[in-house]
Tab-separated table of C-alpha atoms in Angstrom:
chain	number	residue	atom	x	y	z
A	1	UNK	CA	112.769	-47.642	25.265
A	2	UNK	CA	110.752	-45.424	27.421
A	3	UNK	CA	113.253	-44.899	29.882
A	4	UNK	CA	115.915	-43.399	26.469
A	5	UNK	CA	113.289	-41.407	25.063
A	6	UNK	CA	113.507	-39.688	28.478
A	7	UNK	CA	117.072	-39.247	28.933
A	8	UNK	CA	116.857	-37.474	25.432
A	9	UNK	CA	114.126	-35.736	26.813
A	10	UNK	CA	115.651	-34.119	29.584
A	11	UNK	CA	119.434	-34.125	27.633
A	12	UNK	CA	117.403	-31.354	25.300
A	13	UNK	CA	115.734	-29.317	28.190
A	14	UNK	CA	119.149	-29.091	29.747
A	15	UNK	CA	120.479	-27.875	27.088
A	16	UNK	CA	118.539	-25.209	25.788
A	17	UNK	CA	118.328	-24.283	29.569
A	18	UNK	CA	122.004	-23.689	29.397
A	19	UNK	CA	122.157	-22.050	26.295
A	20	UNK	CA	119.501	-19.629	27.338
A	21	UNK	CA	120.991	-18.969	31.351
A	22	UNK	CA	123.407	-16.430	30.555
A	23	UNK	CA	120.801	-14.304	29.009
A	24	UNK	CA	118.823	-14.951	31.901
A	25	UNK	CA	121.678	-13.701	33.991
A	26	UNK	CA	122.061	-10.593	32.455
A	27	UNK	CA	118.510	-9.675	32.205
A	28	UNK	CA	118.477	-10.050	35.840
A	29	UNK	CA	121.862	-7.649	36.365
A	30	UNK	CA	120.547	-5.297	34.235
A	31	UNK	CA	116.790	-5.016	35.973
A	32	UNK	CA	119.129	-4.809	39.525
A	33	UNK	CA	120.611	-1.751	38.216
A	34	UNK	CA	117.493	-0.226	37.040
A	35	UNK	CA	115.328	-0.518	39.797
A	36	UNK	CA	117.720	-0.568	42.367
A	37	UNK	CA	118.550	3.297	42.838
A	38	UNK	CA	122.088	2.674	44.343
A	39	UNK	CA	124.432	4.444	42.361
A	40	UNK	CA	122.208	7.735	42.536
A	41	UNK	CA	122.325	7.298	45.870
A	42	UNK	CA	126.036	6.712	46.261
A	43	UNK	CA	126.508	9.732	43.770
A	44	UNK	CA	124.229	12.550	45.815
A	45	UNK	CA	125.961	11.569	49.530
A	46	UNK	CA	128.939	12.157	47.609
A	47	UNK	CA	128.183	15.722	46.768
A	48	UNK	CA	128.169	18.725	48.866
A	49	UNK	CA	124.249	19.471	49.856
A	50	UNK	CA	123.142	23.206	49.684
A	51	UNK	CA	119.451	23.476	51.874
A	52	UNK	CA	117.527	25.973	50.482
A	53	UNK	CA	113.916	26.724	52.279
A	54	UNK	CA	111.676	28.598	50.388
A	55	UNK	CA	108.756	30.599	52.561
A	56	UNK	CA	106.132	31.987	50.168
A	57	UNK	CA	104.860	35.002	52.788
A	58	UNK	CA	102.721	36.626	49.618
A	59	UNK	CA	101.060	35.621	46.137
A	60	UNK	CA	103.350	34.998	43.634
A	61	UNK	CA	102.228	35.471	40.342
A	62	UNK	CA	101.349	32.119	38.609
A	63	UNK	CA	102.889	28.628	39.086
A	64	UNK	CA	105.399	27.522	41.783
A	65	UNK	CA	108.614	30.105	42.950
A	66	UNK	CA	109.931	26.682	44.696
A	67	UNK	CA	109.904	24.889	40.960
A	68	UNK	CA	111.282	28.265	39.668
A	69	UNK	CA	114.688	27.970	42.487
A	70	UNK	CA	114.742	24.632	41.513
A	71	UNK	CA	115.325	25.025	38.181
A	72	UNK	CA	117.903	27.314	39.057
A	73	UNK	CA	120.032	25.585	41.410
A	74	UNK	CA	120.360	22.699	38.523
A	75	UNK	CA	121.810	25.216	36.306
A	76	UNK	CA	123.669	25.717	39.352
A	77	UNK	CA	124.913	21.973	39.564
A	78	UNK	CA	125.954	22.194	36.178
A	79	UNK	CA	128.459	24.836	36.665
A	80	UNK	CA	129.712	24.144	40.022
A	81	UNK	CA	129.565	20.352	39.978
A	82	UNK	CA	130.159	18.218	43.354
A	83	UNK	CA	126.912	20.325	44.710
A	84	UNK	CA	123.456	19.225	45.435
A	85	UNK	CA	120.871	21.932	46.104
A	86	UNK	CA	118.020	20.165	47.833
A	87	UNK	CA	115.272	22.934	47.169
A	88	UNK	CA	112.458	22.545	50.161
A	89	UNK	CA	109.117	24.501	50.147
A	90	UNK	CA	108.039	25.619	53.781
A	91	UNK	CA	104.817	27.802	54.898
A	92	UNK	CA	105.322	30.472	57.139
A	93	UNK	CA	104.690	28.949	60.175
A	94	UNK	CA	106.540	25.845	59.543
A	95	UNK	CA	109.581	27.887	59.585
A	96	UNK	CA	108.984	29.859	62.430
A	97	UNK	CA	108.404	26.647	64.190
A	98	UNK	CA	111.903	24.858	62.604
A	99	UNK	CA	113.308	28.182	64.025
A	100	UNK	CA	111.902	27.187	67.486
A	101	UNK	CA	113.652	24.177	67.514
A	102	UNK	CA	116.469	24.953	66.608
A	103	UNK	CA	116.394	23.800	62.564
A	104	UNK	CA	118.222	25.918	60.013
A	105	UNK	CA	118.922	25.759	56.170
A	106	UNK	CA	122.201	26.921	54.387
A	107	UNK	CA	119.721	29.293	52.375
A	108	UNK	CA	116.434	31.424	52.888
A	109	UNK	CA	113.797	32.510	50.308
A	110	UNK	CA	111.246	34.546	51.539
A	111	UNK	CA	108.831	37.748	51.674
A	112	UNK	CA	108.118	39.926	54.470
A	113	UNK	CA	106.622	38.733	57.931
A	114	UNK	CA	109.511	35.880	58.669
A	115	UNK	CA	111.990	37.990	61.064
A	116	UNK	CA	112.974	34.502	62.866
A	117	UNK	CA	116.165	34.073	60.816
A	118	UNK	CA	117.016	38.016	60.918
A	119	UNK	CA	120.243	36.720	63.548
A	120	UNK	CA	121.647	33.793	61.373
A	121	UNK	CA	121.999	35.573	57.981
A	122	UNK	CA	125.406	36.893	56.702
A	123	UNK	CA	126.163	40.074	54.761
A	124	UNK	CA	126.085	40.119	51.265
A	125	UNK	CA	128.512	41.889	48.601
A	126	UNK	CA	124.874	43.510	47.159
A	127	UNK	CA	122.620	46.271	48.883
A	128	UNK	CA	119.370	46.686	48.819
A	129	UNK	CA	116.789	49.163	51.205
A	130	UNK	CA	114.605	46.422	52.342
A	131	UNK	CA	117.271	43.846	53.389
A	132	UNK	CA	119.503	46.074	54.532
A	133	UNK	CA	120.366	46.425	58.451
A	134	UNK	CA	122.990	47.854	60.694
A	135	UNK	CA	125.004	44.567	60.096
A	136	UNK	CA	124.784	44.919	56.272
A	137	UNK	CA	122.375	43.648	54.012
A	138	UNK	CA	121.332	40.516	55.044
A	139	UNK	CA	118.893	39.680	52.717
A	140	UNK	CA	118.206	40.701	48.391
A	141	UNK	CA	115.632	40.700	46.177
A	142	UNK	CA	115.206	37.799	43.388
A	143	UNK	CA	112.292	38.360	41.859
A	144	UNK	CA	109.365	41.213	42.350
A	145	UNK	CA	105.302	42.039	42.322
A	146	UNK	CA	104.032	45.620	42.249
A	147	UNK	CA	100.694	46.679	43.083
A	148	UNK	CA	98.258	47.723	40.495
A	149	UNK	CA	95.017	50.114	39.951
A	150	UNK	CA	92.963	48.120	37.403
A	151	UNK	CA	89.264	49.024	35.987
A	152	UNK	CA	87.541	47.555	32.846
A	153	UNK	CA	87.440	50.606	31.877
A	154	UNK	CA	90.290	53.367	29.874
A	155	UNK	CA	88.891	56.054	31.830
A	156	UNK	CA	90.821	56.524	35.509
A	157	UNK	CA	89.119	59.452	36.382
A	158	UNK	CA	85.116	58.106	36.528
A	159	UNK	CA	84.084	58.224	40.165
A	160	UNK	CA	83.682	54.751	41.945
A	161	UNK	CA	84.315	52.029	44.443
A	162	UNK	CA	87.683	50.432	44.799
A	163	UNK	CA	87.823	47.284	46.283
A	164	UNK	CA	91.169	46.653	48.101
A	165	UNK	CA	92.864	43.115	47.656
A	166	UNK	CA	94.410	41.314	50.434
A	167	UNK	CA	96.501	37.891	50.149
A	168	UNK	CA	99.580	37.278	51.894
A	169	UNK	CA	101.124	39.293	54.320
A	170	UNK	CA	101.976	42.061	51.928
A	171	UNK	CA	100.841	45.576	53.303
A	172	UNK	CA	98.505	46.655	50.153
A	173	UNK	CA	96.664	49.228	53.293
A	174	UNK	CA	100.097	50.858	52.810
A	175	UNK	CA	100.254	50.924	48.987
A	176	UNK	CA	96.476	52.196	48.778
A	177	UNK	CA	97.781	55.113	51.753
A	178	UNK	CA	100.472	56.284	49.318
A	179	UNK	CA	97.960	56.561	46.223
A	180	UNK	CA	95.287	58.392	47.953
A	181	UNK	CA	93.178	55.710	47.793
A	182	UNK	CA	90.021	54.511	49.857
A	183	UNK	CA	88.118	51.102	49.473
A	184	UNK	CA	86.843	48.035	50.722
A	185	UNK	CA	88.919	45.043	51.741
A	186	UNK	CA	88.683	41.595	50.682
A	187	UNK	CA	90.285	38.587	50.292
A	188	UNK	CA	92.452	38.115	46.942
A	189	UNK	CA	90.236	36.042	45.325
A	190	UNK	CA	87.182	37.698	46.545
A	191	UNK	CA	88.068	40.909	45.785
A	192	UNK	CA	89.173	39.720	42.200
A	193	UNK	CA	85.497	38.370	41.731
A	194	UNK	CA	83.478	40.927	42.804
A	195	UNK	CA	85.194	43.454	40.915
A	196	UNK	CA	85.161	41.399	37.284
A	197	UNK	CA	80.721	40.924	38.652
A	198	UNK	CA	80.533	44.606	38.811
A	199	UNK	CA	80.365	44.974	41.674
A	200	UNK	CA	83.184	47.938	42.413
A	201	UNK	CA	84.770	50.119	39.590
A	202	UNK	CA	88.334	50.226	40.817
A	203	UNK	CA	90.534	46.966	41.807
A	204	UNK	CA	93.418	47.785	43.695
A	205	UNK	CA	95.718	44.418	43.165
A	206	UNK	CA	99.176	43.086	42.390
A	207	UNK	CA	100.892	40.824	39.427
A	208	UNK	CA	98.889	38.154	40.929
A	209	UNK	CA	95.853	39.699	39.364
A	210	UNK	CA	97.349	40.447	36.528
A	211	UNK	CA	98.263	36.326	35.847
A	212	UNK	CA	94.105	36.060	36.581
A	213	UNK	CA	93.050	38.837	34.157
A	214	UNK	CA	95.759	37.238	31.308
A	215	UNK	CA	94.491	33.185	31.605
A	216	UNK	CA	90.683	34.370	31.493
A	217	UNK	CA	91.154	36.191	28.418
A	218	UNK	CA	89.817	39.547	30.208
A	219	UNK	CA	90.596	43.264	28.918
A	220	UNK	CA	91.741	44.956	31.937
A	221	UNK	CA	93.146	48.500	32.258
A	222	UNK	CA	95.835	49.107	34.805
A	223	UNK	CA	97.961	51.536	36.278
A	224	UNK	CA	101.286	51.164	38.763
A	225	UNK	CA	101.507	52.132	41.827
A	226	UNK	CA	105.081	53.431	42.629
A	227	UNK	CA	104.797	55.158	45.807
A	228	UNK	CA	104.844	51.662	47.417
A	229	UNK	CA	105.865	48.285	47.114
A	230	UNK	CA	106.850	44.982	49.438
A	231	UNK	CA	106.500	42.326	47.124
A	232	UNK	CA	110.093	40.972	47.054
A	233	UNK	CA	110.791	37.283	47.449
A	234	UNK	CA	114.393	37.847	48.953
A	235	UNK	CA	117.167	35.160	49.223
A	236	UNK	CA	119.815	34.689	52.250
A	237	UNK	CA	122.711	33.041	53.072
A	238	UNK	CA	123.050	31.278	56.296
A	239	UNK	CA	125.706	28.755	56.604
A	240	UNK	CA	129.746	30.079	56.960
A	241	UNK	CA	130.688	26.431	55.847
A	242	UNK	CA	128.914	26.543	52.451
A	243	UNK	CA	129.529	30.315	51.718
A	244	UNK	CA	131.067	29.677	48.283
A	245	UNK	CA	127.889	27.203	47.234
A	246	UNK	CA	125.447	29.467	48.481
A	247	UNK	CA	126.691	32.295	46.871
A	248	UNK	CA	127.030	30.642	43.531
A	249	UNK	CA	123.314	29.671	44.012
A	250	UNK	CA	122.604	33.943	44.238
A	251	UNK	CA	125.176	34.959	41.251
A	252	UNK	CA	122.716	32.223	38.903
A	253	UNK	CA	119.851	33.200	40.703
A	254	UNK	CA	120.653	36.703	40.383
A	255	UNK	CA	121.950	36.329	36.098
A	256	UNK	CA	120.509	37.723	33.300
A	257	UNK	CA	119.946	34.705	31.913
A	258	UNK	CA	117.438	33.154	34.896
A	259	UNK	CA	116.217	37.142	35.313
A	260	UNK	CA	114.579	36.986	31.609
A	261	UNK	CA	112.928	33.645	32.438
A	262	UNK	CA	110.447	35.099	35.576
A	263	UNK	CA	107.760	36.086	33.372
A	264	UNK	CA	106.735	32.050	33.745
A	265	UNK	CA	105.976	32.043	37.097
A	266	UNK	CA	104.554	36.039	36.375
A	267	UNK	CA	106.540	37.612	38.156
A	268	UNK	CA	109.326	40.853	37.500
A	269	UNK	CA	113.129	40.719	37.484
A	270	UNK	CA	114.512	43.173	40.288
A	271	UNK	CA	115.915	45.641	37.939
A	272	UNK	CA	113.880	47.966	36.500
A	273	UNK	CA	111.076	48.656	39.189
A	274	UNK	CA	109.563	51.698	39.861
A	275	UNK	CA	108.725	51.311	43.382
A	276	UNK	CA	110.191	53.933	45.633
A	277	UNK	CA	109.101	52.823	48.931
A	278	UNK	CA	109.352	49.640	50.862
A	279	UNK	CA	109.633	48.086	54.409
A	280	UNK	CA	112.086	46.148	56.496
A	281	UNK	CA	112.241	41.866	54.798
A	282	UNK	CA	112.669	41.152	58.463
A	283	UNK	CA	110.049	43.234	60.048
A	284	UNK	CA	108.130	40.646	62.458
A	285	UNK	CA	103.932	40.517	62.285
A	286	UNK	CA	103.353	42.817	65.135
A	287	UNK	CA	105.408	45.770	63.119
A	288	UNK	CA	103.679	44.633	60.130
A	289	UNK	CA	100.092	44.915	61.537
A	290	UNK	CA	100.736	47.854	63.284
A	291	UNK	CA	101.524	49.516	59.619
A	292	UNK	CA	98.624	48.536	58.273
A	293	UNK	CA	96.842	49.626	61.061
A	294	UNK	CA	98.311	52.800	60.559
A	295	UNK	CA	97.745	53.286	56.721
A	296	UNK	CA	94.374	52.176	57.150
A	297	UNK	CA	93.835	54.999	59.134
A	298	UNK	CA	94.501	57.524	56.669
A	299	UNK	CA	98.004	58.178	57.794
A	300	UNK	CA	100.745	58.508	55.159
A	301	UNK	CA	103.300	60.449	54.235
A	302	UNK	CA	105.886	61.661	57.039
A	303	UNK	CA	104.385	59.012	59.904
A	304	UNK	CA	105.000	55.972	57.880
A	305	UNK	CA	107.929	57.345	56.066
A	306	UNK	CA	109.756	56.845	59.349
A	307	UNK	CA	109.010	53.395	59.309
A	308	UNK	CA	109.912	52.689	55.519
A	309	UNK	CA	112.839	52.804	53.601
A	310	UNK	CA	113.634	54.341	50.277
A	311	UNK	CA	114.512	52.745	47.591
């Protein structure tokens, strides 16, 4: 009797064991496929990949220019299709370094002070003064800065000390030189402190200060400075073999419709500046320091006209 009851037993276990393995089964296919990133895999080495390096040489604004070109090379992917743009943020010398060795990407993004790549860039179908060389332009604008007076204060004319911001290697000695300006130098943040303490009357700054003033709630005055400006984050083609990609990357990069949209990373589209006066994208460190050598001098006009370019 013992030995039926048994039989029944395990008869009944077998079968709702088989009634329940195929869903068993399929739960198990289904977690494979989720947490098993082949087919994503599969799907990007089946695309062409577009390496884009983006060197942040100067402050930005607010939030990340790397998330910003991101953002735009999906757009990208959307139009194109069969293209990957793998978006990578570098410092400055990390670059010059991959340089050294040899390492390359298909596409640059960067301010002034990285020369390294100068040889490897192509010509593009657009001009502009600071990318422009005796083999073309090698290099344009996608976004802007521009440097800024600021005081808490309506009235410009009140005698006081300027304090002089410096962050990146953007020349603001030059931009100060051009606007008959004198002051103190400090560090970005620094300099953005002591003047909201009181302790100078005059900021001279850049968008970057402008982001700072705007998320604190502060009422700042401020006026442009036009005589000067080098704070371009410029974009470059390097590979012959991608051409096409790349410059479908620029002509989004470059629309109206990604143009409109800098203003959340605070920074300007590249039509519509003011500036009249910049420098050489691909003018190394030594030139650079030697400029702002120069400018903080007191020496402007004709001297470092010869070394600047009109816009």
């Amino acid at each position: 009797m013992f030995r039926i009851k048994y039989c029944m037993k395990v008869k009944k276990a077998l079968s709702i064991a088989l009634r329940i393995l195929p869903f068993l089964l399929i739960a198990a296919i289904l977690c494979c496929l989720l947490l098993y990133p082949r087919g994503e895999t599969v799907s990007k080495e089946n695309k062409r990949v577009v390496r884009v390096w983006n060197v942040d040489t100067f402050e930005g604004g607010k939030g990340s220019r790397t998330a910003f070109l991101r953002n735009a090379a999906r757009i990208t992917e959307k139009k194109r299709g069969g293209v990957y743009y793998l978006i990578t943020s570098y410092t400055l010398d990390g670059a010059t370094a991959a340089f050294e060795k040899g390492e390359s990407p298909d596409m640059l993004s960067f301010g002034i002070g990285l020369s390294a790549y100068a040889e490897n860039s192509l010509p593009l179908s657009r001009k502009f003064a600071g990318g422009n060389t005796e083999s073309g332009c090698l290099a344009y604008p996608w976004c802007r800065g521009s440097y800024y007076l600021f005081s808490l204060s309506e009235d410009f004319s009140a005698s006081g000390e300027t304090v002089i911001s410096k962050g990146g290697n953007n020349l603001s000695e030059v931009a100060a030189a051009y606007a008959g300006i004198n002051g103190s130098f400090a560090e970005s943040t620094a300099a953005y402190v002591e003047f909201l303490n009181g302790h100078y009357r005059y900021l001279l700054g850049t968008q970057r200060d402008e982001c700072r003033f705007s998320a604190r709630g502060v009422t700042v005055y401020s006026q442009e400075l036009p005589e000067y400006c080098d704070l371009y984050q410029y974009i470059s083609v390097l590979s012959r073999e991608k051409r096409e990609d790349c410059d479908a990357f620029v002509d989004t990069l470059l629309s109206n419709d990604v143009q409109t949209t800098l203003s959340r990373i605070g920074m300007y589209p590249v039509n519509g500046g003011n500036a009249k006066r910049t420098v050489s994208v691909f003018s190394d460190r030594e030139s650079l320091r030697k400029l702002a050598e120069s400018a903080s001098g007191g020496i402007a006009g004709n001297f470092l006209d010869k070394y600047l370019k009109f816009i």
